[in-house]
PDB file of C-alpha atoms in Angstrom:
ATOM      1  CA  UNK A   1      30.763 -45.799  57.846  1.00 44.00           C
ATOM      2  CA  UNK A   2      28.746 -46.076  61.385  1.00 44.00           C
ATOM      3  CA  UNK A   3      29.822 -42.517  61.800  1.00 44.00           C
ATOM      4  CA  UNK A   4      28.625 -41.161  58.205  1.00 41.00           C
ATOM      5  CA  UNK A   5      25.325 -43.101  58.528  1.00 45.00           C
ATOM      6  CA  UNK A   6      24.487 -41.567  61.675  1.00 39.00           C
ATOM      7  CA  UNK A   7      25.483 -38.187  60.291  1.00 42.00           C
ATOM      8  CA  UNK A   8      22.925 -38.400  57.481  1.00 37.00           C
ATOM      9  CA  UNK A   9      20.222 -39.595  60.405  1.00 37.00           C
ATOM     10  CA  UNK A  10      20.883 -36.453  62.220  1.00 41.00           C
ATOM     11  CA  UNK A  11      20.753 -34.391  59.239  1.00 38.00           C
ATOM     12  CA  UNK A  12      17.570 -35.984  57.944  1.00 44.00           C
ATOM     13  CA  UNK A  13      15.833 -35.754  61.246  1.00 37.00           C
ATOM     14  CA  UNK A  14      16.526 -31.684  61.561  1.00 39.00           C
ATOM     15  CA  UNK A  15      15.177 -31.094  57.680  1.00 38.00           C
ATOM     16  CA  UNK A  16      11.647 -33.063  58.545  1.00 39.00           C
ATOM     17  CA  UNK A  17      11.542 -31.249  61.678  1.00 41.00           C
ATOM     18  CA  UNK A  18      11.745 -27.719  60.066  1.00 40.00           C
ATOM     19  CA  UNK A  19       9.155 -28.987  57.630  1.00 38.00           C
ATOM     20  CA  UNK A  20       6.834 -30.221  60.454  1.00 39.00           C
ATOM     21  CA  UNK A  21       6.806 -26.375  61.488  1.00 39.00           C
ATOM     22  CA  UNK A  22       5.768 -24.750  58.516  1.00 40.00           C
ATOM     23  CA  UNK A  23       7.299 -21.954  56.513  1.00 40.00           C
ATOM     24  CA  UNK A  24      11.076 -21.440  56.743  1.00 35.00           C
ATOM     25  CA  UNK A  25      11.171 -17.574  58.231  1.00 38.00           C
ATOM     26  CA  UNK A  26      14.054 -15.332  57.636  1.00 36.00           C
ATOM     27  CA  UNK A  27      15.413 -12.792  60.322  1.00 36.00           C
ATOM     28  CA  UNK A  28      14.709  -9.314  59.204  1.00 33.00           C
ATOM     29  CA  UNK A  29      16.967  -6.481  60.990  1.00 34.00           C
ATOM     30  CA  UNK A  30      15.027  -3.228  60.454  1.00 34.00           C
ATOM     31  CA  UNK A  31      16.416  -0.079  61.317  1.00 39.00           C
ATOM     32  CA  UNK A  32      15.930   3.150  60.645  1.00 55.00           C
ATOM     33  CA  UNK A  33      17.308   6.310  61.752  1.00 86.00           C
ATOM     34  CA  UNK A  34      16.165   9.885  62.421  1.00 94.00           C
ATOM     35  CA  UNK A  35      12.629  10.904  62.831  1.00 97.00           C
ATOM     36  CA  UNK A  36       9.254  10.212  60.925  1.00 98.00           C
ATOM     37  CA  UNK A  37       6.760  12.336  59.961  1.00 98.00           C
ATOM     38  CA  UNK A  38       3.141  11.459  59.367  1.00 98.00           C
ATOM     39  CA  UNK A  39       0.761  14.274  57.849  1.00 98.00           C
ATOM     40  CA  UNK A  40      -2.729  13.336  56.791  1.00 98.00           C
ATOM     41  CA  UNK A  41      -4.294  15.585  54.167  1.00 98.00           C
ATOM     42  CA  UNK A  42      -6.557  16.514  51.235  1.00 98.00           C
ATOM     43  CA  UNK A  43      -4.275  17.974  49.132  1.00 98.00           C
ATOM     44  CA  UNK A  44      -5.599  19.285  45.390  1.00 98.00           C
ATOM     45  CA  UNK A  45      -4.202  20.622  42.576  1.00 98.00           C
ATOM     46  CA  UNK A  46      -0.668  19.219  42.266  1.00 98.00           C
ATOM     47  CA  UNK A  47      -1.295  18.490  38.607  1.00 97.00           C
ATOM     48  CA  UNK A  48      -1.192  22.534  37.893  1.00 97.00           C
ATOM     49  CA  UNK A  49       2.399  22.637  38.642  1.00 98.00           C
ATOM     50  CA  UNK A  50       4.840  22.506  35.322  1.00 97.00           C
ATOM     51  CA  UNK A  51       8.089  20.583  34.547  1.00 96.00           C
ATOM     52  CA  UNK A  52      10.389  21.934  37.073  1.00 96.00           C
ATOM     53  CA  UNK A  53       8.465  22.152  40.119  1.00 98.00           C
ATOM     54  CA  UNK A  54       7.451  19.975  42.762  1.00 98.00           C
ATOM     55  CA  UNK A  55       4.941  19.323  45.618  1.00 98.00           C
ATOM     56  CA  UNK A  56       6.934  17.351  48.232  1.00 98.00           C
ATOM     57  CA  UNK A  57       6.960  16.950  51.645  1.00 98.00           C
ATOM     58  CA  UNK A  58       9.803  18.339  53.012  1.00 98.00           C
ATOM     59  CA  UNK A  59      12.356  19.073  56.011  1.00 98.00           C
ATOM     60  CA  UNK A  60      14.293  22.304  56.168  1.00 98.00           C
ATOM     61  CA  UNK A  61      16.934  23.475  58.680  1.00 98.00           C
ATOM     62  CA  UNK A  62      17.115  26.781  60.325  1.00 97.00           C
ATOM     63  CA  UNK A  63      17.499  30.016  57.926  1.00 96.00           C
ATOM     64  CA  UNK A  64      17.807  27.968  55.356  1.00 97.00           C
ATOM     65  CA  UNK A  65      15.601  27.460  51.848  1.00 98.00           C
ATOM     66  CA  UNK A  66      16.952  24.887  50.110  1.00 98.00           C
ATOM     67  CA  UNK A  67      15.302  21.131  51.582  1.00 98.00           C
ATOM     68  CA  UNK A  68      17.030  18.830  53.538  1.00 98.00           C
ATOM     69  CA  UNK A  69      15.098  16.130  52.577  1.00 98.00           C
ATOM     70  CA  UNK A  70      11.765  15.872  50.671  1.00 98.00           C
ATOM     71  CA  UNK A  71       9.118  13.284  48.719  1.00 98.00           C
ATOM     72  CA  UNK A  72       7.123  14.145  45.887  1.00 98.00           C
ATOM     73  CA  UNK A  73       3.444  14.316  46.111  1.00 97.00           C
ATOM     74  CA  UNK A  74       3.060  12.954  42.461  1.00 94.00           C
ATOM     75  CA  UNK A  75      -0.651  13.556  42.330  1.00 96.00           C
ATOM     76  CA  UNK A  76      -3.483  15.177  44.073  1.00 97.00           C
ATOM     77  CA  UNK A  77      -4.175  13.264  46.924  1.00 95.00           C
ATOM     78  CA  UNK A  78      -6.288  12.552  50.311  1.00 97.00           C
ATOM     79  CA  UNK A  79      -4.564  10.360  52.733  1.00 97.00           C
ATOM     80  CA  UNK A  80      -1.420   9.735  54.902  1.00 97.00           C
ATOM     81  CA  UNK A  81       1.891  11.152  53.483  1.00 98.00           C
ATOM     82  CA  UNK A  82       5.151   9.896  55.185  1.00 98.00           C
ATOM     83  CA  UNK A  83       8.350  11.315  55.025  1.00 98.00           C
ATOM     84  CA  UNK A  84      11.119   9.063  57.152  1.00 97.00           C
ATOM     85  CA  UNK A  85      14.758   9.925  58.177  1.00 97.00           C
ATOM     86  CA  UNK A  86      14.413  13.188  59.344  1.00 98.00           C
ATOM     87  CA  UNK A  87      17.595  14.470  61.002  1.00 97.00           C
ATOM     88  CA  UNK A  88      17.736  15.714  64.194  1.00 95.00           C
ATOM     89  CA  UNK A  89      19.272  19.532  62.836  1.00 97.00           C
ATOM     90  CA  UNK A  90      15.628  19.726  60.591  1.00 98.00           C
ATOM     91  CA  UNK A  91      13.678  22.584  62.480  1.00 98.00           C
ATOM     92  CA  UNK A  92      10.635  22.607  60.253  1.00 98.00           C
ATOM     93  CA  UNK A  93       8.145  20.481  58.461  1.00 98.00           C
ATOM     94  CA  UNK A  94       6.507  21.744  55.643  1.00 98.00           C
ATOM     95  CA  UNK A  95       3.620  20.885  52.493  1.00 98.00           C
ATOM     96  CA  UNK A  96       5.540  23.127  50.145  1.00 98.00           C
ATOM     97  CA  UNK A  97       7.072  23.698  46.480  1.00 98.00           C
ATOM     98  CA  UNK A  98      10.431  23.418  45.328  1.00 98.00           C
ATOM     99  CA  UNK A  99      12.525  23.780  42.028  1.00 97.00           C
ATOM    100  CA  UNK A 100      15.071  21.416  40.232  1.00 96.00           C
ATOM    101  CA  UNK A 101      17.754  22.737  43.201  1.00 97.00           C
ATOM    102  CA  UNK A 102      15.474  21.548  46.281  1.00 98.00           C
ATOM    103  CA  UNK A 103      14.481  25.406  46.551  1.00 98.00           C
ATOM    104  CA  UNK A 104      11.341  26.486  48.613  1.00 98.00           C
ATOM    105  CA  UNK A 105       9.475  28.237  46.457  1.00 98.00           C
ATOM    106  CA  UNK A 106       6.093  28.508  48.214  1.00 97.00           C
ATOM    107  CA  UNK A 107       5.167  27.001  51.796  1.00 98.00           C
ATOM    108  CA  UNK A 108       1.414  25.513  51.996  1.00 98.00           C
ATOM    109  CA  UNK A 109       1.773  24.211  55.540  1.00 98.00           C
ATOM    110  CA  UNK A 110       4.416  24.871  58.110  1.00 98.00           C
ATOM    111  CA  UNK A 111       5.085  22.855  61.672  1.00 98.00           C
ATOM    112  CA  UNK A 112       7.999  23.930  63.963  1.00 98.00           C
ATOM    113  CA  UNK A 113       9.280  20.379  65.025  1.00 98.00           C
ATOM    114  CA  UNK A 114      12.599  22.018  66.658  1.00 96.00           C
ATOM    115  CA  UNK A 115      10.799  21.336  70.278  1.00 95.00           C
ATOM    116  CA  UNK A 116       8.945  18.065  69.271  1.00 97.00           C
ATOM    117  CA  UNK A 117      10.602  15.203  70.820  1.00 95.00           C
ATOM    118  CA  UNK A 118       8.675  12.557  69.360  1.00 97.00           C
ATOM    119  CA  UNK A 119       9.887   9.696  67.018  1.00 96.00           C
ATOM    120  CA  UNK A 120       7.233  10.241  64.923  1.00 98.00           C
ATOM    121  CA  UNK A 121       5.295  13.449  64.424  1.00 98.00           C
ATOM    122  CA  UNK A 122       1.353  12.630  63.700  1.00 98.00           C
ATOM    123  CA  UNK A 123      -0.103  15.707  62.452  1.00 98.00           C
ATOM    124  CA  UNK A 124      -3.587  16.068  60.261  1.00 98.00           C
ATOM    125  CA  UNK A 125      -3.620  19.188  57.695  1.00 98.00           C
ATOM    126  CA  UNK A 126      -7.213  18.799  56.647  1.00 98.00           C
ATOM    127  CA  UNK A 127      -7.895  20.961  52.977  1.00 98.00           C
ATOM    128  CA  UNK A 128      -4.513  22.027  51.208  1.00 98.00           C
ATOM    129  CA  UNK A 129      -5.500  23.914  48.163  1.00 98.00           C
ATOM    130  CA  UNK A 130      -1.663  23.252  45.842  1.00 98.00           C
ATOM    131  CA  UNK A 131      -2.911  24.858  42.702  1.00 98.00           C
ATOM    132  CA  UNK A 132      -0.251  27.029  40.888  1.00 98.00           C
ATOM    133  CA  UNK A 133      -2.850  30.256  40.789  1.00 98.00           C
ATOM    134  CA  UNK A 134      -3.856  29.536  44.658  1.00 97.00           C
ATOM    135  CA  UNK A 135      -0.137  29.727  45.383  1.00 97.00           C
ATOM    136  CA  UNK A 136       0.903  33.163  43.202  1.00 98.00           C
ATOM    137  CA  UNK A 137      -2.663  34.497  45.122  1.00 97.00           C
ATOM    138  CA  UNK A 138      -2.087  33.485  48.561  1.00 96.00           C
ATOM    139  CA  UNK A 139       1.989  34.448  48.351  1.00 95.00           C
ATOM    140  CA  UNK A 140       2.282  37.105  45.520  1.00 96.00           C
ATOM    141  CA  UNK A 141      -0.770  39.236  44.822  1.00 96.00           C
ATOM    142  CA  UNK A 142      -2.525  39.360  48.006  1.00 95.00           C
ATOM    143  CA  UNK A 143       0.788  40.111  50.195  1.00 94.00           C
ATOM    144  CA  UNK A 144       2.460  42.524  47.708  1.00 92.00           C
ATOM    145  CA  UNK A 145      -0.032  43.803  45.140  1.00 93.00           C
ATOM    146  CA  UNK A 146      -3.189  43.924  46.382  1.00 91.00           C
ATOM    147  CA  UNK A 147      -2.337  46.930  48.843  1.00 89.00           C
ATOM    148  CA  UNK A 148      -2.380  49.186  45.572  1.00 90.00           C
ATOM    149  CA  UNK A 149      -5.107  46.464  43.471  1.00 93.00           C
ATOM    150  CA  UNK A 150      -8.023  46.483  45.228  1.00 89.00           C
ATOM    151  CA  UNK A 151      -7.914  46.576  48.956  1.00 80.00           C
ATOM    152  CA  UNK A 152      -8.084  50.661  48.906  1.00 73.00           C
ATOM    153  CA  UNK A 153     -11.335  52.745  47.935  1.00 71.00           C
ATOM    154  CA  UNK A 154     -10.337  51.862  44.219  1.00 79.00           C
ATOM    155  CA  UNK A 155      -7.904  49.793  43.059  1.00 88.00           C
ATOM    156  CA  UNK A 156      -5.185  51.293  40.945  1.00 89.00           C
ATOM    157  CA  UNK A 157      -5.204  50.824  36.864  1.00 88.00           C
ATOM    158  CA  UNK A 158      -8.907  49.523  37.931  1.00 90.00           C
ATOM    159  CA  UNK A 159      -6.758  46.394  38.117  1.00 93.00           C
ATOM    160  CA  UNK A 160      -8.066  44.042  41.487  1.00 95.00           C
ATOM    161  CA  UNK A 161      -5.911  41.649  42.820  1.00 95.00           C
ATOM    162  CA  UNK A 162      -8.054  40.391  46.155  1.00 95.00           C
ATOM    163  CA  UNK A 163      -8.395  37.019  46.165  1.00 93.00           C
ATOM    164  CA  UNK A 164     -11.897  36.510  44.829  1.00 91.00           C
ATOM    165  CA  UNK A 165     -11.320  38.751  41.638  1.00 94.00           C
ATOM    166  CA  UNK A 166      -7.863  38.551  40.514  1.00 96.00           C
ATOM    167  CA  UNK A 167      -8.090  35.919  38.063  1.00 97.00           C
ATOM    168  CA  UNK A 168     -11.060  37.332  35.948  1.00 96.00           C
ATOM    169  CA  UNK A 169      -9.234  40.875  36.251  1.00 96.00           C
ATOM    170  CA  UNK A 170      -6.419  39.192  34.526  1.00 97.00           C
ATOM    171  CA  UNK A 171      -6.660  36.534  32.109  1.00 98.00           C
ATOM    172  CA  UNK A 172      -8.231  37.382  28.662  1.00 97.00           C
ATOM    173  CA  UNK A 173      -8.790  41.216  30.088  1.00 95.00           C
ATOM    174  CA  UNK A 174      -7.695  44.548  28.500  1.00 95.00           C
ATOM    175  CA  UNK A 175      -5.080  46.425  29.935  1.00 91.00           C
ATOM    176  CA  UNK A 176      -6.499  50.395  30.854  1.00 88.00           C
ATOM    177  CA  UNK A 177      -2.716  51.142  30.493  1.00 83.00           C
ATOM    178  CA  UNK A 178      -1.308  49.921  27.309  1.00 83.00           C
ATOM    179  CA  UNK A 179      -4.286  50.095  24.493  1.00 85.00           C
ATOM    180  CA  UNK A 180      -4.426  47.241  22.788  1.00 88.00           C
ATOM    181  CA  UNK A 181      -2.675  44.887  25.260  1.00 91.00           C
ATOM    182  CA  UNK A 182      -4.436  42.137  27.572  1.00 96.00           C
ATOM    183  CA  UNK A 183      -3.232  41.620  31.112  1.00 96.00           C
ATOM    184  CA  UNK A 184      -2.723  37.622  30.722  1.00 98.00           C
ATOM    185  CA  UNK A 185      -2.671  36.276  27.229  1.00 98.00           C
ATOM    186  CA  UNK A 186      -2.374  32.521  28.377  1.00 98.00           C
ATOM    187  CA  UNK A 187       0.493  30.773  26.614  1.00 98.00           C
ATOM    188  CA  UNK A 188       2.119  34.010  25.905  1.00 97.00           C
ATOM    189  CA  UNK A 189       4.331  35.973  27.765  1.00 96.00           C
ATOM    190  CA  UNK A 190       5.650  38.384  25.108  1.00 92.00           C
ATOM    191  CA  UNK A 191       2.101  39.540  24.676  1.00 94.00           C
ATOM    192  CA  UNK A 192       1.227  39.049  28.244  1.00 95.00           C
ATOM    193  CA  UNK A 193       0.796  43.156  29.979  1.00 93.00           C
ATOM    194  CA  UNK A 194       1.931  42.165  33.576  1.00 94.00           C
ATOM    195  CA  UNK A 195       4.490  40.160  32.744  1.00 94.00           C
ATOM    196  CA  UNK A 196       5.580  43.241  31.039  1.00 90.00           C
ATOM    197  CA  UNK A 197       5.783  45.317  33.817  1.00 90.00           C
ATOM    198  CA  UNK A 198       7.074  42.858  36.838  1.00 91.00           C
ATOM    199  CA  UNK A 199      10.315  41.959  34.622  1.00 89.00           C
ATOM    200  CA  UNK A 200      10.982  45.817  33.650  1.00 80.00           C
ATOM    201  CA  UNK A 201       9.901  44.602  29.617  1.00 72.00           C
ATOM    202  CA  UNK A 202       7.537  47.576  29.747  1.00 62.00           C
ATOM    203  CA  UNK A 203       7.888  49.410  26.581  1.00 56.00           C
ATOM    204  CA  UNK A 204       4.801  51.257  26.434  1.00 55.00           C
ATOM    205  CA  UNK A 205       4.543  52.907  29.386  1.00 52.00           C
ATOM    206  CA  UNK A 206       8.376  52.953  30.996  1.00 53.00           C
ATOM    207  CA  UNK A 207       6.359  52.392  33.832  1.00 65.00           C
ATOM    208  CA  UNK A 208       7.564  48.441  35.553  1.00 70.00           C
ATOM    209  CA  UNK A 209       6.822  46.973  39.078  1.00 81.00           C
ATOM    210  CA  UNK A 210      10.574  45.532  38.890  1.00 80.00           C
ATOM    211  CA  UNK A 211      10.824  47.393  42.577  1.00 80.00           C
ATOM    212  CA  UNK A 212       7.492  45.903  43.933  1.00 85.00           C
ATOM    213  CA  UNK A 213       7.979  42.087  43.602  1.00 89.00           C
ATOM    214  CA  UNK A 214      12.135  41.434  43.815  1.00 90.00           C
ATOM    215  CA  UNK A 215      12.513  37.791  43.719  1.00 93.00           C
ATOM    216  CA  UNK A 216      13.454  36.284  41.220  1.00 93.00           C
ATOM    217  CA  UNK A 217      11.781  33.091  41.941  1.00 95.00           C
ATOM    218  CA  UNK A 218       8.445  34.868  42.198  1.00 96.00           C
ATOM    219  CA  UNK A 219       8.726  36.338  38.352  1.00 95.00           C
ATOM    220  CA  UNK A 220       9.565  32.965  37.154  1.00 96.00           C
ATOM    221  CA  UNK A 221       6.409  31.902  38.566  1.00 97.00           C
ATOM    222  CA  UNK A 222       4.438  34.278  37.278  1.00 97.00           C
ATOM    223  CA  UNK A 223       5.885  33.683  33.887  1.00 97.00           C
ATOM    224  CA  UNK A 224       5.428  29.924  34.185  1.00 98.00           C
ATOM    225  CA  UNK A 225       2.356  29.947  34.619  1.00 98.00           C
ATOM    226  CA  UNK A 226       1.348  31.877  32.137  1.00 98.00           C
ATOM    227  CA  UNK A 227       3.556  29.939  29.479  1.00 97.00           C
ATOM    228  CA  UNK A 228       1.899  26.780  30.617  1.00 97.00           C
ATOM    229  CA  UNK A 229      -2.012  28.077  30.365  1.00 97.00           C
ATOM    230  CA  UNK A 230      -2.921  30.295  32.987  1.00 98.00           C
ATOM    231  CA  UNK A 231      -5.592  28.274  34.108  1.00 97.00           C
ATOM    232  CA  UNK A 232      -7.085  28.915  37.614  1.00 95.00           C
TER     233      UNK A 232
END
C-alpha cells in the first residue's frame, strides 16, 4: 500500500508541474524535401482561360513539355506564389499554361534553375499579363503571322496581326476574302473565317494556313477561345 501511495504522489506531483508551465506543446518533425521556389508577381487575367486549361506554377525537366510538378494560380493575383518539392532533375521554372495532361501550352515567364544551388529560389516577376488573347498574340500571331499581317509595307488580305491591332482586325470584322464571312464571330467557330483557314475547313477559297501554324495545341487555342467569347 506504502508503495501504491507513493506512486500516486509521484504521479500527482509531475501532472501539477506540467500545469505550472503552461500549455502542453507537441514535437513537430517537419521535413521537406527538394527545392522551393518563391516568385512574387502581379499576375492578371487568369479568369480568361476556359475549362481545360490552367495557370500554374510549374517545374519542367530538360526537353521535356509535359510538368513535373505544378500549382494552380486559381485567380488573378499580386503576391508571393510558392511552389515546394522541386526535384533536383527540374531544369526550369516557369509562370506558364498547361492542359488536362500537365502539357505546356504557353510559357509567360521562364528561369533556368539547372545552375542555381539554392534551397530556395527568391525571384520577383513584376507585371505578368495571363490573358488568353495576350497569350495567342505574344506566341501565335506576332511570331508566325504577323510576318505576312502587318509587319511588311501592307499587310496581306489587309488583315494586321501586330500586337496593337490584331484584335479589332479580327473580331466582329469582314473577311476581304470570303464575302459575306467575318474573321471572328465570337462563340462560333463554324462561322468563324480564320478558324476556317488554320484547320484546312476553308471551303470558299481552298486557300488554308494548315502549313503556317502546325501545332495542334496552337489551333485548339485559337478555337477555344473563340468558342468561349473572344474577348480581349
Amino acid at each position: 500500500m506504502r508503495a501504491i501511495s507513493f506512486s500516486i504522489i509521484c504521479l500527482s506531483v509531475l501532472l501539477f508541474s506540467s500545469c505550472d508551465e503552461g500549455d502542453i506543446k507537441e514535437d513537430i518533425v517537419m521535413s521537406a524535401t527538394g527545392k522551393t521556389a518563391k516568385f512574387t508577381a502581379d499576375i492578371s487575367g487568369v479568369e480568361s482561360w476556359p475549362v481545360g486549361y490552367n495557370v500554374v506554377i510549374a517545374g519542367f525537366t530538360v526537353n521535356n513539355s509535359y510538368a513535373n510538378i505544378s500549382k494552380n494560380i486559381p485567380t488573378s493575383t499580386i503576391g508571393e506564389i510558392v511552389l515546394s518539392g522541386i526535384s533536383d532533375n527540374v531544369t526550369t521554372l516557369e509562370i506558364c499554361v498547361i492542359n488536362r495532361l500537365r502539357e505546356r501550352i504557353v510559357t509567360l515567364y521562364q528561369y533556368d534553375c539547372s545552375h542555381d544551388n539554392n534551397d530556395t529560389i527568391i525571384k520577383n516577376l513584376g507585371k505578368i499579363n495571363a490573358g488568353m488573347f495576350k497569350a495567342i498574340q505574344n506566341n501565335i500571331f506576332t511570331t508566325t503571322c504577323a510576318r505576312c499581317h502587318g509587319l511588311g509595307k501592307s499587310a496581306a488580305a489587309n488583315l494586321n496581326l501586330t500586337n496593337d491591332s490584331s484584335y479589332v482586325s479580327l473580331v466582329k470584322h469582314e473577311s476581304s476574302k470570303a464575302m459575306g464571312k467575318f474573321r471572328v464571330v465570337p462563340n462560333n467557330t463554324n462561322e468563324s473565317y480564320l478558324y476556317e483557314v488554320i484547320s484546312g475547313n476553308d471551303s470558299i477559297l481552298s486557300f488554308n494556313h494548315t502549313n503556317m501554324i502546325t501545332n495542334f495545341n496552337d489551333i485548339r487555342l485559337i478555337e477555344k477561345w473563340i468558342s468561349n467569347g473572344a474577348e480581349e
